[in-house]
XYZ file of C-alpha atoms in Angstrom:
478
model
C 1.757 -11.963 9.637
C -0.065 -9.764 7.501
C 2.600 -9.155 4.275
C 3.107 -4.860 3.864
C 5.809 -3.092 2.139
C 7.050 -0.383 4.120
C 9.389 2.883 3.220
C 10.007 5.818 5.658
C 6.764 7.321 4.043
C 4.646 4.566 6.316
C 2.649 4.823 3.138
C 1.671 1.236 1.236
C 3.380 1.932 -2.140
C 1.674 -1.187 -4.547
C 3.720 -1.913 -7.466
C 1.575 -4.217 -9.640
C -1.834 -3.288 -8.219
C -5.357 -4.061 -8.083
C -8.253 -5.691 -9.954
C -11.470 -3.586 -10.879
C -14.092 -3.096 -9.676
C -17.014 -0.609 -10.834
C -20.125 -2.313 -9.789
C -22.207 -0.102 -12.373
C -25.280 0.066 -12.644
C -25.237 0.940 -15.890
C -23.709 -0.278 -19.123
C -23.535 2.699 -21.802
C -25.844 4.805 -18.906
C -28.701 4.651 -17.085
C -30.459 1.520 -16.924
C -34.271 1.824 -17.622
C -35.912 -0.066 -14.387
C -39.521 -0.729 -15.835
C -42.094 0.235 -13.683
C -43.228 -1.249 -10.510
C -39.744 -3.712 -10.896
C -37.998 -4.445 -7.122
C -34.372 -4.216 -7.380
C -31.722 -6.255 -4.975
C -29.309 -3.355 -3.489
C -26.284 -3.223 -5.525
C -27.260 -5.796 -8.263
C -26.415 -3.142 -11.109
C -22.383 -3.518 -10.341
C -20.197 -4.540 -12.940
C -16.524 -6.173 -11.970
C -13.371 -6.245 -13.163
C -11.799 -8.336 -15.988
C -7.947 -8.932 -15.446
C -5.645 -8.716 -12.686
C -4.185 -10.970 -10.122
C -5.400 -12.314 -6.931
C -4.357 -9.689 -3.476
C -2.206 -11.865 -1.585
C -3.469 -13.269 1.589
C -2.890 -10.813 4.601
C -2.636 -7.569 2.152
C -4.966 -5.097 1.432
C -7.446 -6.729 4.049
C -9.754 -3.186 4.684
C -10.883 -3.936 1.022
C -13.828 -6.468 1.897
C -17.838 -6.561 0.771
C -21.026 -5.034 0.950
C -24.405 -6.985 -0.859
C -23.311 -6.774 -4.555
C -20.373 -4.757 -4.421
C -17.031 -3.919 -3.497
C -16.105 -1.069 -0.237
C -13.544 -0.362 1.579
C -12.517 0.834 5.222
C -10.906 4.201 5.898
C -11.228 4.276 9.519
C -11.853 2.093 12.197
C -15.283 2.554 12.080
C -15.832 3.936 8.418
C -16.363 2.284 5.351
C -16.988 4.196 1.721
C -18.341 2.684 -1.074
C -20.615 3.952 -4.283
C -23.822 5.264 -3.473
C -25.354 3.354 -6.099
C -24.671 0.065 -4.402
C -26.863 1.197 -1.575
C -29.680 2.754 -3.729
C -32.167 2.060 -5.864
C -33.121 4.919 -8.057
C -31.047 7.816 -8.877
C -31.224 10.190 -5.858
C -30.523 9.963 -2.467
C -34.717 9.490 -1.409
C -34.281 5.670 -2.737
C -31.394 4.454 -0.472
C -31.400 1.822 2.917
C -30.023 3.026 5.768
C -28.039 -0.141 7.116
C -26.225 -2.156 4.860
C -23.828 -4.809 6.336
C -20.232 -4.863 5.636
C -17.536 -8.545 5.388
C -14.030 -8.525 5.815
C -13.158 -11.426 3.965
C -10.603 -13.819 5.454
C -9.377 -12.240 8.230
C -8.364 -13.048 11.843
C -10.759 -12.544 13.940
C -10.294 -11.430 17.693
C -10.232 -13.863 20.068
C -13.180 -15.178 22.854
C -11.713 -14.936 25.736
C -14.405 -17.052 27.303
C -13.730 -20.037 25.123
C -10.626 -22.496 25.076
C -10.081 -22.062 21.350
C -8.201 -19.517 20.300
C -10.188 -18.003 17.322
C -7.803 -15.720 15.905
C -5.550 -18.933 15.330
C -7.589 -19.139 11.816
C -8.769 -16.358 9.156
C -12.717 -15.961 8.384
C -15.084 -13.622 7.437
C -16.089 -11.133 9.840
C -19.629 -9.448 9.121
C -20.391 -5.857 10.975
C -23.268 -3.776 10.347
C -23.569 0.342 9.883
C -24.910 3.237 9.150
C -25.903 4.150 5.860
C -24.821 8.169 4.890
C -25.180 8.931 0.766
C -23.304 11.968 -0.950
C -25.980 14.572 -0.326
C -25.145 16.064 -3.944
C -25.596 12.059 -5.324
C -28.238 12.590 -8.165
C -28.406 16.229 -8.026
C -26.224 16.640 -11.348
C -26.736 13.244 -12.739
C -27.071 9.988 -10.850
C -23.096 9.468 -10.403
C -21.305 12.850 -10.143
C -21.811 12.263 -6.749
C -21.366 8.575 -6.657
C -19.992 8.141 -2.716
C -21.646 6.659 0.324
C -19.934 6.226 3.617
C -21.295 3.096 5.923
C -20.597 4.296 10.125
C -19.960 0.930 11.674
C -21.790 -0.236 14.712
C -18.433 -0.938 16.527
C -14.799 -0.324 15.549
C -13.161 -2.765 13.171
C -10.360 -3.753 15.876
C -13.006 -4.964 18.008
C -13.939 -8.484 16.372
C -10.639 -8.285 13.529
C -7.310 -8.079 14.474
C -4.727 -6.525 12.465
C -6.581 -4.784 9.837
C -4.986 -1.580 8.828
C -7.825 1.377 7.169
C -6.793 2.786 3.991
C -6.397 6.128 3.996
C -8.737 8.771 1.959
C -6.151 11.517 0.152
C -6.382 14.809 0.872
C -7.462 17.185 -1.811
C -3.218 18.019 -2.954
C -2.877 14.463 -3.921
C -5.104 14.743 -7.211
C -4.619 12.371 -10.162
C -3.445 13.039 -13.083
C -3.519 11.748 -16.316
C -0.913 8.786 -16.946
C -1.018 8.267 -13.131
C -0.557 4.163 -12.070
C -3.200 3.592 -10.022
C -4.015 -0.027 -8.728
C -7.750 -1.126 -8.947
C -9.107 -3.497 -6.438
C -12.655 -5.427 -6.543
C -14.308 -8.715 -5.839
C -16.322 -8.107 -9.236
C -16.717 -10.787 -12.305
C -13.701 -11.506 -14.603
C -12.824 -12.608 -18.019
C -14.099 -10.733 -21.800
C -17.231 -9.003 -21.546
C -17.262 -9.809 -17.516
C -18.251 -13.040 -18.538
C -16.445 -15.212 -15.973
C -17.473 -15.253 -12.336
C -15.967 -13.558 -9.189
C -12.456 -15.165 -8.246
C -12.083 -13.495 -5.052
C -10.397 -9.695 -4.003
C -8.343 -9.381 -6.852
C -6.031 -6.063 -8.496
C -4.372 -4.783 -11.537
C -2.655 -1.290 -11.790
C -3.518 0.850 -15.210
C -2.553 4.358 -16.090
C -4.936 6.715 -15.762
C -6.551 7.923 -19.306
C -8.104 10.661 -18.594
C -9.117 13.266 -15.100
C -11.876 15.806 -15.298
C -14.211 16.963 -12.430
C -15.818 14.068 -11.185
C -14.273 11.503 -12.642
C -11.143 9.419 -13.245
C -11.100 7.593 -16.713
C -9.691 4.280 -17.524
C -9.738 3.334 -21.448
C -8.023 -0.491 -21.475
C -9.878 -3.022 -23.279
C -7.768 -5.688 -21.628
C -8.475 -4.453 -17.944
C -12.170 -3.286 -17.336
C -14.271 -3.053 -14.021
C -17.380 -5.547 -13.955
C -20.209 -6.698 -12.103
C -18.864 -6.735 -8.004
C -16.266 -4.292 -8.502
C -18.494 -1.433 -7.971
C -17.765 0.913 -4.983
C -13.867 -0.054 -5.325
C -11.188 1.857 -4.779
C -8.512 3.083 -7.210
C -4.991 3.871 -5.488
C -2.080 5.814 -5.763
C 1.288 5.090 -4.897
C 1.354 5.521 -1.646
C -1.587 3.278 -1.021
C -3.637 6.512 -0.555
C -7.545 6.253 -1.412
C -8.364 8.421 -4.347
C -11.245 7.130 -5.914
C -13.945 4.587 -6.066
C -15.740 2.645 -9.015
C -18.435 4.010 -10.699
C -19.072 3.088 -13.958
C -18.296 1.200 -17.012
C -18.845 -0.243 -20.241
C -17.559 -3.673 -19.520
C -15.505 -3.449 -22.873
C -12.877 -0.885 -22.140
C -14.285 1.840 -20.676
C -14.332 2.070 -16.381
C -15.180 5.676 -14.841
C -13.602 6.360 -10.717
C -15.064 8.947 -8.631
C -12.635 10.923 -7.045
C -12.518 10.804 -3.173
C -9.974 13.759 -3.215
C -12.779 16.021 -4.476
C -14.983 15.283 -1.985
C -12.294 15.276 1.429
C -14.244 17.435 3.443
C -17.570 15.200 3.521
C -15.207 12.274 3.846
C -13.454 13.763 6.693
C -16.449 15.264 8.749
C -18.235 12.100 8.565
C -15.010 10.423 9.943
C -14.503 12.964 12.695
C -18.007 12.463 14.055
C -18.040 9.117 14.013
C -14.906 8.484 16.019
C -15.874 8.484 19.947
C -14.521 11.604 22.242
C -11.529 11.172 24.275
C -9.710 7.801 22.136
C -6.572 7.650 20.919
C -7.904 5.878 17.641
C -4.583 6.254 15.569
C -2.333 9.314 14.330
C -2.281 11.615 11.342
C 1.431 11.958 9.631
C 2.460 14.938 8.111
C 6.042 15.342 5.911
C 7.582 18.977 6.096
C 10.518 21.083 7.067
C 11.387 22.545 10.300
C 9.256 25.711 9.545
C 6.296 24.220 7.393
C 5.153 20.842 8.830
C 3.326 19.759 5.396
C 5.485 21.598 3.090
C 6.181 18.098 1.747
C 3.347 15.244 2.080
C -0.041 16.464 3.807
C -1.142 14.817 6.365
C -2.921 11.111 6.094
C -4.010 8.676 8.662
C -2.259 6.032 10.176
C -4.261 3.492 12.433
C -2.107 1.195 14.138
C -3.313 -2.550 14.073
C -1.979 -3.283 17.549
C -3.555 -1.587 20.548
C -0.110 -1.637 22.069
C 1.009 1.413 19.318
C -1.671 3.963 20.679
C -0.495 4.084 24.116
C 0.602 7.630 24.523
C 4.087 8.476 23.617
C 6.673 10.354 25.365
C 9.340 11.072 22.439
C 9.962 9.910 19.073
C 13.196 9.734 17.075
C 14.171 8.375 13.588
C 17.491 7.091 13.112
C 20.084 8.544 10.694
C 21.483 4.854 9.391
C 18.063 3.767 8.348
C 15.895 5.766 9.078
C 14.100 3.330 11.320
C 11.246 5.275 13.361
C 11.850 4.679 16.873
C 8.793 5.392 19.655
C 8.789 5.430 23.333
C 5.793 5.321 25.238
C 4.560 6.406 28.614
C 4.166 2.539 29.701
C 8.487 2.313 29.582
C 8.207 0.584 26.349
C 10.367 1.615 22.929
C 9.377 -0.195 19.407
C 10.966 0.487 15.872
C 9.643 0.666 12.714
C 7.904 2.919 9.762
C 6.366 6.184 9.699
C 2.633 4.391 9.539
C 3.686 1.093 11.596
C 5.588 2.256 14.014
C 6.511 -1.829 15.428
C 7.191 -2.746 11.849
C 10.582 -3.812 12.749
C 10.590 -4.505 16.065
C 7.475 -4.884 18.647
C 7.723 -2.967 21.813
C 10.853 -3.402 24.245
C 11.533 -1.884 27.659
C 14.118 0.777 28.404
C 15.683 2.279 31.332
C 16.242 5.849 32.217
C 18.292 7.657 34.818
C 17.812 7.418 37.869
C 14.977 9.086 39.205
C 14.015 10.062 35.909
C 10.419 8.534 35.096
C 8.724 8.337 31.197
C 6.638 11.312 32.029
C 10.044 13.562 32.601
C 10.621 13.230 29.033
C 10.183 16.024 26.926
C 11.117 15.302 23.594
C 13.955 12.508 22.489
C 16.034 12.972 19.043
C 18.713 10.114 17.419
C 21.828 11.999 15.976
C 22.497 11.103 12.344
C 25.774 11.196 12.956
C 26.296 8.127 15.507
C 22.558 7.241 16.225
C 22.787 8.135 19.788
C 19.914 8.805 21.451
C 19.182 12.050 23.166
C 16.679 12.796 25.935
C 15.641 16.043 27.174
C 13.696 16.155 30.487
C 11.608 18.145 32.606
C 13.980 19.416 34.695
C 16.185 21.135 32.473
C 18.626 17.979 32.164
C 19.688 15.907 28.925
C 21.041 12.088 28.856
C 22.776 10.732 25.759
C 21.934 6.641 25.214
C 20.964 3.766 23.461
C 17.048 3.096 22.435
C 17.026 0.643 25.529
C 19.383 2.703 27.937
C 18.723 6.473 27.625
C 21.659 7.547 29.560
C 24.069 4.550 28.611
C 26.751 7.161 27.076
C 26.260 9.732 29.332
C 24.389 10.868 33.005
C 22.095 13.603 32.605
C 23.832 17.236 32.567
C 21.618 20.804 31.588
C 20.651 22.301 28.961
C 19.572 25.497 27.928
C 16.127 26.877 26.194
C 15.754 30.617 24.377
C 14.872 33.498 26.527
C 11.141 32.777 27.622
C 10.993 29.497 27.113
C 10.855 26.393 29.430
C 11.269 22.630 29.388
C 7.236 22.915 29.721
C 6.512 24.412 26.241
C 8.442 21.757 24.288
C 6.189 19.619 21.752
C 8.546 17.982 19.884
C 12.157 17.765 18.764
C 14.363 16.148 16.666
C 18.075 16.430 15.124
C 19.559 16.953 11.117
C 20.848 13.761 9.572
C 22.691 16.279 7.670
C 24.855 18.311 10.558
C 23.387 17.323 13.690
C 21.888 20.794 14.279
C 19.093 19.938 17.344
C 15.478 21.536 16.949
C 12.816 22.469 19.545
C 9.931 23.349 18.641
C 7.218 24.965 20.996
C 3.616 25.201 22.072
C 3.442 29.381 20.702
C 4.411 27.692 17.291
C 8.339 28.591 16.946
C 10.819 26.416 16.611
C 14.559 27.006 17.405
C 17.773 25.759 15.760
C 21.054 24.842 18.294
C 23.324 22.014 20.324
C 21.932 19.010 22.594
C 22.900 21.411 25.189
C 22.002 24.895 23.967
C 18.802 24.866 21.441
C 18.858 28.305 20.275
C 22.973 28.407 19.351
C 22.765 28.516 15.568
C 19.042 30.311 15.513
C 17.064 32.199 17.433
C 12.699 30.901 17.737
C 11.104 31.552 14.107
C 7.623 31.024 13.290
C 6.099 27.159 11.976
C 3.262 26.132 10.023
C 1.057 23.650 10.832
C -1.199 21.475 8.718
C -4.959 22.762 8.635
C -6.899 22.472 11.638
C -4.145 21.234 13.716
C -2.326 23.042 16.716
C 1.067 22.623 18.655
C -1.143 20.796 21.346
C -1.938 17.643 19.075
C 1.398 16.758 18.190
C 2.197 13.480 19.752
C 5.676 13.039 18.241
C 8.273 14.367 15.645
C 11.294 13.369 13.619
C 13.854 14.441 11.436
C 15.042 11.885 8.847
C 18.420 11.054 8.449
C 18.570 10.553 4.653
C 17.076 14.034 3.810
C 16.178 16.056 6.501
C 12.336 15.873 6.437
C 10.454 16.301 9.140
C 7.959 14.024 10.073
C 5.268 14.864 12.502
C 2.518 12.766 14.144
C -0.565 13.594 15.205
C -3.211 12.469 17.517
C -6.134 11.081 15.860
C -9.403 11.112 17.339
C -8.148 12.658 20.707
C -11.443 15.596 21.341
């Protein structure tokens, strides 16, 4: 099983963190290329120095292009410098397929033959599209230093469990004396003199943060040769910059991916196929702003079996363990971004007559961790995860003046006084009892995150430790 520390965030937070990897093509600048000389793609990287080797199973979307590090951010995304995939300074001088390795993975399995292939890890090998920064070389060869890579076919298709990392969104920017953990498959030792060891990481403060670029300034951890295209990230595992430069002494430059979201994101959207649940976006807010706390970042579950569509959602005040049930009569527990972290998918029962699609929205009291379920019909059951009406048959319940069962997307209950809250498709939400949801306040007004509606939330939550709401969102649904 792949290793992955988990809080309530969902987010990978890295403690001791990754390697280097700049790939540069340049030492103290630009390299002079003498006339008429052919270049390999990517040869001008320069690794990393220091750092430790990535555990087996972790960080497994960092993997390889020819000569440099990239990494995946969606299913069928992968970014990565643009200098690795060009040969001059400008975006005229680039190829337009590259090919890009997960290294040591488990691949999916042939159905066709009697071995099971994703019994053993290897490296898996899928080509893409080629799509360059189209401001790289416009103000000096790296200020734009991003490429994405569109893959021919979604990651999950030939490699099983390997979760994208996600890109930050343009609140998350570094600043200086940030940890940020460095990852790369670029040459090691002083000077970059020692070869490539494998995917390795280290985690260094952050020197210095202007426009453009991230400075590192340690002359005991460096990027060099192979580390190129890399990403640097923060502490939630969060993508926020990629290798660009360096001096191979003690001088490494990062792009920042933050900057440049919008690209990022667009090139994302269009490459993810219409009318697929491809993963969720998470969000962290209060009941009346939905990001007021985290904006939103992806989560791409690495089991089919989580992106069957869900019927309620529910996190539990003891532990805050994210519980999900789904339309197929299936309920699994975990983290915000793994949502069978803790427990894979398990059937439960409803009333009778009741069916998943009755549901409406499902919250867990922080109180006792009961389990209410609000359906259709105007009716509410009190249970267990596994038996929704175990404490109590299904009585009614009443809505605000206007409102019906029908124009519920999502509820949840306060760890800190059980207060229940509906919130609806005209974006208000109210504040009452399991059986009344407008006692203690009438509909007020919410705030979404940008771009999204009341129609593409797919779940919500209200943590028991501190009251944050946690919404997800459908991914890739058009």
């Amino acid at each position: 099983m792949k290793r992955r520390n988990h809080s309530l965030s969902g987010m990978l937070r890295i403690t001791s963190v990754l390697l280097i990897l700049v790939g540069v093509c340049f030492a103290n600048g630009l390299v002079d290329i003498p006339t008429g000389a052919t270049q390999q793609v990517g040869s001008q990287e320069f690794g990393l120095s220091a750092g430790h080797a990535v555990p087996q199973g972790e960080l497994e979307a960092v993997g390889r292009i020819p000569g440099c590090t990239a990494t995946l951010i969606s299913p069928r995304v992968v970014i990565t410098a643009a200098h690795c995939v060009c040969t001059g300074s400008s975006s005229d001088d680039c190829v337009t397929r590259v090919e890009f390795t997960l290294k040591d993975v488990h691949p999916v399995d042939d159905p066709i033959t009697p071995h099971d292939e994703s019994a053993e890890r290897k490296d898996v090998t899928i080509q893409g599209n080629v799509h360059v920064h189209p401001e790289y070389g416009v103000a000096g060869w790296s200020r734009k230093d991003l490429a994405l890579i569109v893959l021919d076919q979604p990651v999950y298709e030939v490699a099983k469990d390997v979760v994208p990392i996600p890109v930050a969104g343009p609140n998350q920017a570094v600043a200086i004396g940030d940890m940020l953990t460095l990852v790369g498959f670029g040459n090691t030792g002083a000077g970059c003199s020692e070869g490539s060891l494998g995917k390795r990481q280290t985690t260094i403060p952050a020197s210095d943060v202007i426009p453009d670029a991230i400075r590192f300034n340690d002359p005991g951890d460096h990027t060099c040769p192979g580390d190129s295209g890399g990403p640097a990230l923060n502490e939630y595992g969060e993508l926020v910059g990629l290798s660009s430069w360096g001096n191979f002494a003690d001088e490494s430059t990062y792009r920042p991916t933050y900057e440049n979201y919008e690209w990022i994101a667009g090139i994302i959207s269009a490459a993810e196929p219409l009318g697929r649940l491809e993963g969720f976006i998470v969000s962290v807010g209060n009941t009346r702003d939905l990001d007021a706390f985290r904006e939103p970042y992806s989560y791409v579950p690495a089991a089919s079996g989580a992106l069957i569509e869900i019927v309620g959602m529910g996190i539990a005040g003891s532990d805050d363990h994210v519980y999900t049930w789904h339309e197929d009569g299936t309920v699994c527990s975990g983290a915000s971004s793994d949502l069978d972290f803790y427990r894979a998918p398990y059937s439960y029962s409803l009333p009778p007559g009741k069916t998943p699609a009755d549901i409406v929205g499902i919250g867990i009291a922080g109180s006792d961790d009961r389990v209410y379920a609000w359906y259709r019909d105007g009716t509410i059951s009190i249970g267990n995860s596994s038996d929704l009406d175990y404490h109590q048959d299904p009585y009614g319940y009443s809505l605000p003046p206007g409102k019906t069962p029908a124009d519920i997307v999502g509820m949840g209950i306060a760890g800190s006084d059980d207060h229940v809250y509906a919130w609806y498709d005209d974006g208000t939400v109210s504040s009452g009892t399991s059986s009344d949801l407008d006692l203690y306040r009438a509909p007020y007004s919410y705030d979404l995150p940008y771009g999204k509606t009341p129609a593409d939330i797919a779940g919500m939550g209200i943590a028991g430790s501190n009251d944050h709401v946690y919404v997800w969102f459908r991914l890739s649904i058009k």
